[in-house]
Coordinates of C-alpha atoms in Angstrom, one line a residue:
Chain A
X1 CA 8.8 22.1 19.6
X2 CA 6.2 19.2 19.4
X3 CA 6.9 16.5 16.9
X4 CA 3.9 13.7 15.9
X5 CA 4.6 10.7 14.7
X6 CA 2.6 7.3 13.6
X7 CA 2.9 5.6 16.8
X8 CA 3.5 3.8 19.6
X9 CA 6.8 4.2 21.1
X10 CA 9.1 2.2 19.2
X11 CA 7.6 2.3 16.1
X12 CA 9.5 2.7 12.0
X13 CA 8.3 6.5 12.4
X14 CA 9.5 6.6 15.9
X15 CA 12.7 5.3 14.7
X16 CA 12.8 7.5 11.8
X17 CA 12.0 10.7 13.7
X18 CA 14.8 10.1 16.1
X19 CA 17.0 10.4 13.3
X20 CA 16.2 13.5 12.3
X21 CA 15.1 15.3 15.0
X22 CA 17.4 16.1 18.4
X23 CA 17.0 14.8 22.0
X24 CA 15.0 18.4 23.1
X25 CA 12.1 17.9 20.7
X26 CA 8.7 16.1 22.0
X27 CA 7.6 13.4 20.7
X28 CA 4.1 12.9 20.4
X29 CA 2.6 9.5 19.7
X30 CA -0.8 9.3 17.3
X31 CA -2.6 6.3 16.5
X32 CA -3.2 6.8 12.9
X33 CA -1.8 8.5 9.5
X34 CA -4.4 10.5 9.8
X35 CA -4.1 12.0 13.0
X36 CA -0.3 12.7 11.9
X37 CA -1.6 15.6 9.4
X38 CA -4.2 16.5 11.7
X39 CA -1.9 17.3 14.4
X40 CA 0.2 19.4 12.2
X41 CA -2.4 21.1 10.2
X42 CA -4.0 21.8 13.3
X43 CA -0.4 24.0 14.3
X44 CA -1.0 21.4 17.5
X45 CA 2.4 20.2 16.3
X46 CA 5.4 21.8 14.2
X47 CA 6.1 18.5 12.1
X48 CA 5.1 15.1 11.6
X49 CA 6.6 11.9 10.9
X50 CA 4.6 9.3 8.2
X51 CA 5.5 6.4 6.3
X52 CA 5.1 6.9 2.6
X53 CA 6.5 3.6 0.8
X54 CA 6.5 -0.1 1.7
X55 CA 5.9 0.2 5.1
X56 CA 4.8 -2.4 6.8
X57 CA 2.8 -0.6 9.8
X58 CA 0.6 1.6 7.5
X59 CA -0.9 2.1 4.5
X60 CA 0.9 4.4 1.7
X61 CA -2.4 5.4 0.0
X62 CA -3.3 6.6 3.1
X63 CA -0.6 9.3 2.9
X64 CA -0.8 10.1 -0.9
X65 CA -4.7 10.7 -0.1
X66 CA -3.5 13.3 2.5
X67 CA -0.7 14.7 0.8
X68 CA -2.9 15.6 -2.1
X69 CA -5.6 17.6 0.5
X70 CA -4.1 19.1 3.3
X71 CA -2.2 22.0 3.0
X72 CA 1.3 20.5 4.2
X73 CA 4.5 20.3 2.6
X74 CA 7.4 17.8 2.6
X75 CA 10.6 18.9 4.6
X76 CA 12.6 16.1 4.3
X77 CA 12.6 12.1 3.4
X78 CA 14.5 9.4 5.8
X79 CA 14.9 5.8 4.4
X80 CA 15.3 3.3 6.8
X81 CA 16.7 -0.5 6.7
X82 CA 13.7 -2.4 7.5
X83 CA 15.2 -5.6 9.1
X84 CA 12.8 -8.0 11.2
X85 CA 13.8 -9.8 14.4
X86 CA 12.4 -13.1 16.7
X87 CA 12.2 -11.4 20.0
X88 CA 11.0 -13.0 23.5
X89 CA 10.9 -12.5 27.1
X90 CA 13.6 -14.6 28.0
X91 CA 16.1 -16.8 25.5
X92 CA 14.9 -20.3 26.9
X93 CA 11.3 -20.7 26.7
X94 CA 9.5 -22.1 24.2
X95 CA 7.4 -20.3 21.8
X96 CA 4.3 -21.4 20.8
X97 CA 2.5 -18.2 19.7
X98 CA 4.1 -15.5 17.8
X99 CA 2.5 -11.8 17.3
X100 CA 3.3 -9.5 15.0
X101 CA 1.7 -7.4 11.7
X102 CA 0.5 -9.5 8.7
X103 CA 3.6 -8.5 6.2
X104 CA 6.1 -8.7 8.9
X105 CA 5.1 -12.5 8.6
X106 CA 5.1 -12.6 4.9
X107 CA 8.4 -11.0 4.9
X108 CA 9.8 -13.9 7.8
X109 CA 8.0 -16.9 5.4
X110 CA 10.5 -18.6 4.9
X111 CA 12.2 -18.8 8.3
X112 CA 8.9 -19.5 10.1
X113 CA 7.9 -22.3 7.8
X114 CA 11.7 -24.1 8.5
X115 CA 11.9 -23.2 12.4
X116 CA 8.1 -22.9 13.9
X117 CA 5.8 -24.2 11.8
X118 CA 3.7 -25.7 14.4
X119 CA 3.5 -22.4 16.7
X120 CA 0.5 -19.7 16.3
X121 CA 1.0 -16.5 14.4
X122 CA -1.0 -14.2 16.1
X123 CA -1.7 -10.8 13.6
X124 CA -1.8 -7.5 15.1
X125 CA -1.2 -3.9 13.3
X126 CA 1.9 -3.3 14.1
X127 CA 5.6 -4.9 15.3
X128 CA 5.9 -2.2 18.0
X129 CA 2.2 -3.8 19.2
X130 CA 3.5 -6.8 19.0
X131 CA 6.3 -6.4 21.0
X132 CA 4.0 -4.9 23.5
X133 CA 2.1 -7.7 23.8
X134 CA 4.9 -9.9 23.9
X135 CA 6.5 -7.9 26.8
X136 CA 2.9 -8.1 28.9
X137 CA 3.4 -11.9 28.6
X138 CA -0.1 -12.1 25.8
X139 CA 2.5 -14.5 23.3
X140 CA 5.7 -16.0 23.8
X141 CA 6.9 -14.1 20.7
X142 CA 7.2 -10.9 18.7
X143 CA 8.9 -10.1 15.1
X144 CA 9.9 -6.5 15.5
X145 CA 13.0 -4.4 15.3
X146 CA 15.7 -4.1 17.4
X147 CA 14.4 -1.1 18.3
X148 CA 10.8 -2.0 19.2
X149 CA 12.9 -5.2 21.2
X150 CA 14.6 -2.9 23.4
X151 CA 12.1 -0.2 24.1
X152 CA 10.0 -3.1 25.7
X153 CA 13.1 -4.6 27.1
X154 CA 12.8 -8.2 25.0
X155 CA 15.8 -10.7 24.3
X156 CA 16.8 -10.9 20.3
X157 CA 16.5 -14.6 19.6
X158 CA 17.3 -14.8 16.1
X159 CA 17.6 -12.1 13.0
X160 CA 17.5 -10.6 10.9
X161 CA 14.8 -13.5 9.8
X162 CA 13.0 -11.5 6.4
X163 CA 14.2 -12.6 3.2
X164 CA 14.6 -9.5 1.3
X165 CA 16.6 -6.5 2.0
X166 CA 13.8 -3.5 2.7
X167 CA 13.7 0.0 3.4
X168 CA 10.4 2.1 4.4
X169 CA 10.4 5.3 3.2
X170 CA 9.2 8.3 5.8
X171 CA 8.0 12.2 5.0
X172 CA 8.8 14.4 7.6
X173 CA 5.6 17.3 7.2
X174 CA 5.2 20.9 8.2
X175 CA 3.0 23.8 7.5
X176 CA 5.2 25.9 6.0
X177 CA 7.2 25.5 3.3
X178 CA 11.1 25.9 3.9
X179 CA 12.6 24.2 1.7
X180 CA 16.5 23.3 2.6
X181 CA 18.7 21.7 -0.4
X182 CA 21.3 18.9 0.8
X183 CA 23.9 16.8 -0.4
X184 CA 20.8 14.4 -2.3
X185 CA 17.9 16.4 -3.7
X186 CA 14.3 15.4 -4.7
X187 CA 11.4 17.5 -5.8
X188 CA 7.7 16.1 -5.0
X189 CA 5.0 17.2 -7.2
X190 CA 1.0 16.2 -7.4
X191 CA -0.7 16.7 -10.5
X192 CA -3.8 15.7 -13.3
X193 CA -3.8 15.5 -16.8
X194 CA -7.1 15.3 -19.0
X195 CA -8.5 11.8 -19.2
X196 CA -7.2 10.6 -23.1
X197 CA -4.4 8.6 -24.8
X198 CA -1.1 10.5 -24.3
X199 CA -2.0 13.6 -22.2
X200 CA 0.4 11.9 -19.3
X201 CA 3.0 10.9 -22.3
X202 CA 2.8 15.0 -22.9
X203 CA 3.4 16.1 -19.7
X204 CA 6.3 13.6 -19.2
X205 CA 8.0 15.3 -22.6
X206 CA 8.4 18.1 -20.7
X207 CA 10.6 16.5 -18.1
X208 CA 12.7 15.0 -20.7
X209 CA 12.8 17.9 -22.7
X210 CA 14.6 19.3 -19.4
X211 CA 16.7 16.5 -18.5
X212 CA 15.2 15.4 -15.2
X213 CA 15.3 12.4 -13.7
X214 CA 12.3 10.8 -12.3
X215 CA 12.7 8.9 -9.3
X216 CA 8.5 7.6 -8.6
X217 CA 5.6 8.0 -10.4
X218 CA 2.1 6.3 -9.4
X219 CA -1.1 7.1 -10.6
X220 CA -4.4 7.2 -8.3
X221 CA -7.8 7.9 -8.8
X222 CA -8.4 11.5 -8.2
X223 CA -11.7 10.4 -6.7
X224 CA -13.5 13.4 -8.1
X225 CA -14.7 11.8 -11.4
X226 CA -14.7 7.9 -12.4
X227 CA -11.9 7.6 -14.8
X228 CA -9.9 10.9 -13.8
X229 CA -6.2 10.0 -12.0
X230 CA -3.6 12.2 -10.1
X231 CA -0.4 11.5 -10.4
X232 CA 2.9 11.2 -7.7
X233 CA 6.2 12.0 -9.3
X234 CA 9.3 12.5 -7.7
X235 CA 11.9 14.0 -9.6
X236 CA 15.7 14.0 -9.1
X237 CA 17.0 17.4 -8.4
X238 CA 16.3 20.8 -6.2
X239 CA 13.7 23.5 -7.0
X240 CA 16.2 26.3 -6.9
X241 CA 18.2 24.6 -10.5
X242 CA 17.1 26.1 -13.6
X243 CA 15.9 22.5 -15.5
X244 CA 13.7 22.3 -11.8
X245 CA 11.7 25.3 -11.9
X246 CA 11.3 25.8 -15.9
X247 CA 9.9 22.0 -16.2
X248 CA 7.7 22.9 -13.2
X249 CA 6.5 26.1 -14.8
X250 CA 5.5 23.9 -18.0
X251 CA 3.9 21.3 -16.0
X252 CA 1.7 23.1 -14.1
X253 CA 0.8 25.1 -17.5
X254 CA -0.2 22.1 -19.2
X255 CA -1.9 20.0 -16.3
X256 CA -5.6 20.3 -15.1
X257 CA -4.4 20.3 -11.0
X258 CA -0.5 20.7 -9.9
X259 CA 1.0 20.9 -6.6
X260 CA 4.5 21.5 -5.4
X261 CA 5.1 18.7 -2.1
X262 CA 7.9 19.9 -1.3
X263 CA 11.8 19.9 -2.2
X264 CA 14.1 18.3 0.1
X265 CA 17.1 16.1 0.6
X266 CA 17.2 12.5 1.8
X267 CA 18.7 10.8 5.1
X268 CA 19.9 7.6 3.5
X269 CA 20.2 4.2 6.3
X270 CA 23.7 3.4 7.8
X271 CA 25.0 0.7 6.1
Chain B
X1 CA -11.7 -27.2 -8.3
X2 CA -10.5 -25.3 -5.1
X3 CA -9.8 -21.7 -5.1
X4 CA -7.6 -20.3 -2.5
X5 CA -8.5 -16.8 -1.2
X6 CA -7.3 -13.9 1.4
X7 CA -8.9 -15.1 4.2
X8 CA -10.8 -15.3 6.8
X9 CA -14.4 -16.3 5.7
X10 CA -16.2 -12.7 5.1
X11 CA -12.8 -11.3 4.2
X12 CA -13.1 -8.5 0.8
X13 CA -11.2 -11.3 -0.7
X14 CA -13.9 -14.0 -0.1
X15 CA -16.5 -11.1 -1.2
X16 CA -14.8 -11.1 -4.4
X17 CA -14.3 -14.8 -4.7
X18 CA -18.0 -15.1 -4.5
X19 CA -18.9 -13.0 -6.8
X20 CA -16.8 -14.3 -9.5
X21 CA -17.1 -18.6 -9.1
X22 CA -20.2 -20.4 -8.3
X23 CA -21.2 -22.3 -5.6
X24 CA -19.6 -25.6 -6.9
X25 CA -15.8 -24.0 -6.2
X26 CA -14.4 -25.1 -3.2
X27 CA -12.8 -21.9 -1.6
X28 CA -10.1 -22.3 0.8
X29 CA -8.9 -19.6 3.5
X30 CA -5.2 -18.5 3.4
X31 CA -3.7 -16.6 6.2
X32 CA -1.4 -13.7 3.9
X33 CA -1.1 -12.9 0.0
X34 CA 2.0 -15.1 0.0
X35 CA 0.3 -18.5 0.6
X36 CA -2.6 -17.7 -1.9
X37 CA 0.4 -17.4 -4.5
X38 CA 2.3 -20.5 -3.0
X39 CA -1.1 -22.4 -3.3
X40 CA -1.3 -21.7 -7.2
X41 CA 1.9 -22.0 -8.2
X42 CA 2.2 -25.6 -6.7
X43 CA -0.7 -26.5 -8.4
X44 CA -2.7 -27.3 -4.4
X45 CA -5.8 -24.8 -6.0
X46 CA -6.8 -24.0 -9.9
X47 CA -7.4 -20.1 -8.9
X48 CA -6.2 -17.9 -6.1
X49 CA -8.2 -14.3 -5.2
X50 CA -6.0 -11.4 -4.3
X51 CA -6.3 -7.7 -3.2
X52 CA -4.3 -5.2 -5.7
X53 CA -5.1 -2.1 -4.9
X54 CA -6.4 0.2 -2.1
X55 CA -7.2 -2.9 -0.4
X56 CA -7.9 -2.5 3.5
X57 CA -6.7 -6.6 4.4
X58 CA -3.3 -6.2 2.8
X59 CA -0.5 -4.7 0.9
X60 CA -0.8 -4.4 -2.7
X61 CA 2.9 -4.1 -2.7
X62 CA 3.0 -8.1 -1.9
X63 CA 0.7 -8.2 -4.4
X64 CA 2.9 -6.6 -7.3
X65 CA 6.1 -8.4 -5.7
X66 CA 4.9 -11.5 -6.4
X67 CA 3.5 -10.8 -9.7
X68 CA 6.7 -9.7 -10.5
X69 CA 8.5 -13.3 -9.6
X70 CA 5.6 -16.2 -9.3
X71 CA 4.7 -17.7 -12.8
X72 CA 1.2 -16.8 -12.6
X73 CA -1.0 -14.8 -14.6
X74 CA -4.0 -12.5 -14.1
X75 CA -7.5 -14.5 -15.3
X76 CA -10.2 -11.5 -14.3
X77 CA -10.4 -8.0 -12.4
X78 CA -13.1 -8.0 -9.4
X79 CA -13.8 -4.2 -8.2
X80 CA -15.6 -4.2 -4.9
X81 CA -17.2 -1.2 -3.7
X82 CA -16.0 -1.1 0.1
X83 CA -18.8 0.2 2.9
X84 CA -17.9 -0.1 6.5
X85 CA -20.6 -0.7 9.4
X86 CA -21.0 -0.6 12.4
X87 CA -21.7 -3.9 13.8
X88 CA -22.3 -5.7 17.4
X89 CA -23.9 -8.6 18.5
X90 CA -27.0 -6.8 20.7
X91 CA -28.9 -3.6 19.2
X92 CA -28.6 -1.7 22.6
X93 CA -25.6 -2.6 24.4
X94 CA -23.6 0.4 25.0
X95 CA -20.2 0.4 22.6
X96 CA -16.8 1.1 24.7
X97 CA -14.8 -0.7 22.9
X98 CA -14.5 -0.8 18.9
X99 CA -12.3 -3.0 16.9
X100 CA -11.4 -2.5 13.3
X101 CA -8.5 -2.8 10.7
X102 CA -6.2 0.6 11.1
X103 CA -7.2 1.5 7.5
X104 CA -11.0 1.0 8.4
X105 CA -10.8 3.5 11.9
X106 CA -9.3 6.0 9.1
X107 CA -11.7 6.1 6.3
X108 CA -14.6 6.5 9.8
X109 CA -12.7 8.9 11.7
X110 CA -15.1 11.7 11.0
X111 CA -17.9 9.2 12.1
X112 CA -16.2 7.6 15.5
X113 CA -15.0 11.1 16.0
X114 CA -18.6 12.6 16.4
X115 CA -20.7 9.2 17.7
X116 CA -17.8 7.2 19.8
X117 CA -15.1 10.0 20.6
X118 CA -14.6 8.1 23.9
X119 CA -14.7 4.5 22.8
X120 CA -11.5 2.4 23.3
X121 CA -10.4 1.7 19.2
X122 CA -8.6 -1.7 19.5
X123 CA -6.7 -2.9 15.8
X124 CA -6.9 -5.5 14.7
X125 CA -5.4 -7.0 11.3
X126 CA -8.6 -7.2 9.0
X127 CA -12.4 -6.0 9.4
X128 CA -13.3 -9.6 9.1
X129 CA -11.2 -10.9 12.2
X130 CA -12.4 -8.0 14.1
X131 CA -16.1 -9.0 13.1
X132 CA -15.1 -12.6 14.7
X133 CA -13.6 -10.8 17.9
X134 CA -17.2 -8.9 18.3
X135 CA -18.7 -12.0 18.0
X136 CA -16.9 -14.0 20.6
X137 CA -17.9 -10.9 22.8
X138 CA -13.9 -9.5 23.3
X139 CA -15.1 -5.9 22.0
X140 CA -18.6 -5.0 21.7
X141 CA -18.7 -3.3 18.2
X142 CA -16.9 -3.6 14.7
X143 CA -16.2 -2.1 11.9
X144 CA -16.6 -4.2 9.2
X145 CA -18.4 -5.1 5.9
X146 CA -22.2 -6.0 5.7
X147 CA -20.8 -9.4 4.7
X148 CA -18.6 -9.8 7.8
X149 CA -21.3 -8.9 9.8
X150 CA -24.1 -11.7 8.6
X151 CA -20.9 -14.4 8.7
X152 CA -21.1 -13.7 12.3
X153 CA -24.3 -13.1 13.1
X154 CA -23.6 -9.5 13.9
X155 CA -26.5 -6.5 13.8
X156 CA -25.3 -3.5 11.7
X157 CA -26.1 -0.4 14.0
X158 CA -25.0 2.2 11.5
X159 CA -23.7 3.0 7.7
X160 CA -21.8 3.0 5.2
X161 CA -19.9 5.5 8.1
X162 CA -16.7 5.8 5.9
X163 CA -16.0 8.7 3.7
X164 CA -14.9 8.2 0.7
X165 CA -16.7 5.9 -1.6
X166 CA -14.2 3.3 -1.6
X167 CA -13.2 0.9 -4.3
X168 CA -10.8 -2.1 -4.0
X169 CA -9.1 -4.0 -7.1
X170 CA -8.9 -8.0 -6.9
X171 CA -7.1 -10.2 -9.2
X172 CA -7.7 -13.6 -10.3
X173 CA -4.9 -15.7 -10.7
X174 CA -3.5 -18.6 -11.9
X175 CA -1.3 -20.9 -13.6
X176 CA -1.9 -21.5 -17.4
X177 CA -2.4 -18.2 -19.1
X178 CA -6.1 -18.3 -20.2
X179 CA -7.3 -14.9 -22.0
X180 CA -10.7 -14.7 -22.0
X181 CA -12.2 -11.6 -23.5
X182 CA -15.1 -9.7 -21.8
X183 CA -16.7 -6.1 -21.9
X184 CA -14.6 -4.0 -20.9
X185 CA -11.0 -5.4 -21.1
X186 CA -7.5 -4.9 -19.8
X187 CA -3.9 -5.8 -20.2
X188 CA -1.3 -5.9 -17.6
X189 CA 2.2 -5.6 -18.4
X190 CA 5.7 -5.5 -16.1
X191 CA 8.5 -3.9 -17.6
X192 CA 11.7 -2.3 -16.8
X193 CA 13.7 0.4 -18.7
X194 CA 17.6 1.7 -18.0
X195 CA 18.4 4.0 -15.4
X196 CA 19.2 7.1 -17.1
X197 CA 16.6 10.7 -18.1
X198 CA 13.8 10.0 -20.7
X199 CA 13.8 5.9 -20.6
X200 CA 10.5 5.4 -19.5
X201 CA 9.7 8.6 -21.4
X202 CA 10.7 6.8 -24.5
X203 CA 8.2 3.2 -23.6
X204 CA 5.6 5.8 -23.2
X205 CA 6.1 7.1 -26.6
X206 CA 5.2 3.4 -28.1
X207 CA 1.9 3.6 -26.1
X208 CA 1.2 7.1 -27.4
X209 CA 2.1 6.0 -31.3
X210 CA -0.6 3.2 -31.0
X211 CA -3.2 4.8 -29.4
X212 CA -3.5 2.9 -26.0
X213 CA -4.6 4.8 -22.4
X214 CA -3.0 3.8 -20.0
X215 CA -5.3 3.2 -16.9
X216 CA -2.3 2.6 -13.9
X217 CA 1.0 3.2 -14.0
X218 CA 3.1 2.7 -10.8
X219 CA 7.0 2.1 -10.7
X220 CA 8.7 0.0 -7.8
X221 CA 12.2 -0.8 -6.8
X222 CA 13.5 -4.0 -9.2
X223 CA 15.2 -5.0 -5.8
X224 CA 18.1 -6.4 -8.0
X225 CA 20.1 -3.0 -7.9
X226 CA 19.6 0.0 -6.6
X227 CA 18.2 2.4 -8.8
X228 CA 16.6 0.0 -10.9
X229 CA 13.2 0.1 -11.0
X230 CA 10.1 -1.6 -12.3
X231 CA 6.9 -0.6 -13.8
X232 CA 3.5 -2.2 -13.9
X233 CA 1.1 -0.3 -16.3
X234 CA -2.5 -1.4 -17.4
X235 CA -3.7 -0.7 -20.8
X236 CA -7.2 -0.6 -22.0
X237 CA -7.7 -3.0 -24.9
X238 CA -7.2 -6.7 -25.4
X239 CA -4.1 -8.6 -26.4
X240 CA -5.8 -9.7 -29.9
X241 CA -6.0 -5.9 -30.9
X242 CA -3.6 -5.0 -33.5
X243 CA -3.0 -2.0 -31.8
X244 CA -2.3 -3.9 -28.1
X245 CA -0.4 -6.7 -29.4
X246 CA 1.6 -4.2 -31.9
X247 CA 2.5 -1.8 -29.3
X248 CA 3.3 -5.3 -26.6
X249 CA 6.0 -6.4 -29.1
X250 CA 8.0 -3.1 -29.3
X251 CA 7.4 -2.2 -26.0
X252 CA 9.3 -5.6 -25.2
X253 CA 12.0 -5.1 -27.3
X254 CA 12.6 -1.6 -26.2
X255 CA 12.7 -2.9 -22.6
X256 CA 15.5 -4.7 -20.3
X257 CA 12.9 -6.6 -19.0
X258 CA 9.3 -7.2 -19.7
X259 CA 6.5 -10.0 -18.6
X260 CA 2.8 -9.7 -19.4
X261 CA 0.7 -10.4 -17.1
X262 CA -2.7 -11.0 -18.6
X263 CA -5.3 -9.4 -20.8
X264 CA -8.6 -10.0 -18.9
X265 CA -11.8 -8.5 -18.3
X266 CA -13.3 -6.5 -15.2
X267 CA -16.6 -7.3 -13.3
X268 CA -17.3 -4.2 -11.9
X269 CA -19.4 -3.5 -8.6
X270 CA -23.5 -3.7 -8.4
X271 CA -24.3 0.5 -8.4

């Protein structure tokens, strides 16, 4: 069983997709979110591995925008610990450039302003690049994970160096939808409501009428007409309770487009 | 007066920055969304220009984060319609090797897919950087704006080869809270509600009692604990409408926390 994932080796998704998936599964490296669905809507892989929330190697709109097209479902969510790390070569040198992807940087700020403020930030589009990089001698210095550190065999110097505590959140995707309930439950849905005051203050009566719990919503642009939006909730909760289904029934009764992403539970980070 | 931007020169940001000030402004490159926010709020520029949404240079999530905690305020909305080209120094050279921002190598898959299936795609972290790299002759195309490509000196070969038609959101910001109504206005509020069924349900209600649409809604992680979240809405309307300012004030007081962000008007893009 192939498994593609929002690469390279040592990547968030890499690390997320080793924590769901066992040892005998193939991992299969793309380059882009896009290639991700691709691979699995293509049945060229059975699932795929992309980052969905405040990831730092990829954009989120990215997968919303495929979520809401291709015909995929979500077959479980892994949240990891995003923690950021000062790795090098060797523990001695000095480091006078430092690579890794623009927010990784924003999220080190602080420590970089008080301890290198004179070296070179070098931005590249990912930490496991940067690593890279930093293993094939291009900079002195990478801000990655531990992870990305010891798949290209770098020292930890100091970490973790980012000020806040952050977790990525990843979709594992597949074809077909087999839904498995777990200890935590959330239920993904897609949909559109007509474009005038309180039609989306409607549709969320119905979820209070039935006592859910909503986890995320966002709004985007449903880029079919100016001014029309989809919307992303996640609600708290499996498909198979009653207060699930009947709201869902409602919903997509009284919305213009609806689709069901999934229902699935959640691998929370060690702690 | 200085105004500090996304950089570098050719950058969406500095696209958006242009259109807004005239040629008196002094702009001034930053290297992430955190220093444009640093620059303002320690009074070293008057105005800073930030991506906010569907950006391709950044994440908007910095973007909201430090909305949420910097004492700034939003002066205007700058939507840019986003084209990408492809660019190189020489008409007839052949093209082996490509660089782009990840985001920008998505929205032209279809194109470098058919035209460039076995060129090399090196990322890079913006379309403007990787318009500089062309230049300086370490690739031999980009992908990249029209604007990018005269800042360095580049021949477009071919576009818009993206998509979607593309639209990315830019703030204005800074310091003293300076309403200015326009056109078509907008207010942008942050609040949060309690963790339990039907609380942001129950904000929503306010909005729908007084009339308003709601343009954007998107909720985020308060980071202060877990569960908690945040919500930034945008309202049409104009805080000295009876019916915005009406709704503001019980919105606030229904709320555990709540911080407006501006009422402001949008320059929209040249169709």
């Amino acid at each position: 069983m192939k498994v593609a994932y929002l690469g390279p080796v040592g990547s968030y998704s890499y690390e997320a997709a080793k924590r769901y998936f066992d040892k005998d599964q193939e991992l299969v490296a793309c380059d882009t979110i896009d290639d991700v669905f691709e691979a699995v809507e293509e049945n060229e892989v059975e699932f795929g591995v992309v980052p969905v929330e405040n990831s730092i190697e990829g954009s989120v709109s990215t997968t919303l925008d495929y979520l809401l097209k291709s015909q995929v479902y979500i077959e479980k969510e892994i949240i990891l610990k995003v923690e950021h790390y000062l790795c090098a070569k060797e523990e001695k040198k000095q480091i006078l450039t430092i690579a890794s992807h623009p927010q990784a940087f924003s999220q080190c700020h602080d420590y970089l302003r008080k301890n290198f403020k004179q070296a070179k930030l070098i931005q590249v589009s990912s930490t496991s690049y940067a690593a890279r990089l930093c293993a094939e001698g291009e900079v002195d210095g990478a801000i990655c994970s531990p992870f990305a550190a010891e798949q290209n065999n770098l020292k930890i110097l100091a970490g973790p160096i980012n000020q806040d505590n952050n977790y990525t959140r990843f979709f594992v995707i597949t074809k077909s939808p087999n839904f498995k309930k777990g200890d935590k439950n959330k239920t993904s849905i897609i949909f559109s409501t007509y474009d005038k005051p309180g039609s989306l203050y409607k549709i969320l009566a119905i979820f209070n009428l039935y006592d859910l719990n909503l986890t995320k919503i966002e709004s985007r642009p449903a880029k079919t007409n100016l001014g029309e939006y989809v919307f992303f909730v996640d609600i708290e909760g499996f498909v198979d309770e009653e207060d699930v289904s009947d709201a869902l029934k409602v919903v997509q009764r009284k919305s213009t487009f609806f689709k069901l992403l999934g229902s699935y539970s959640v691998i929370l980070p060690d702690e």
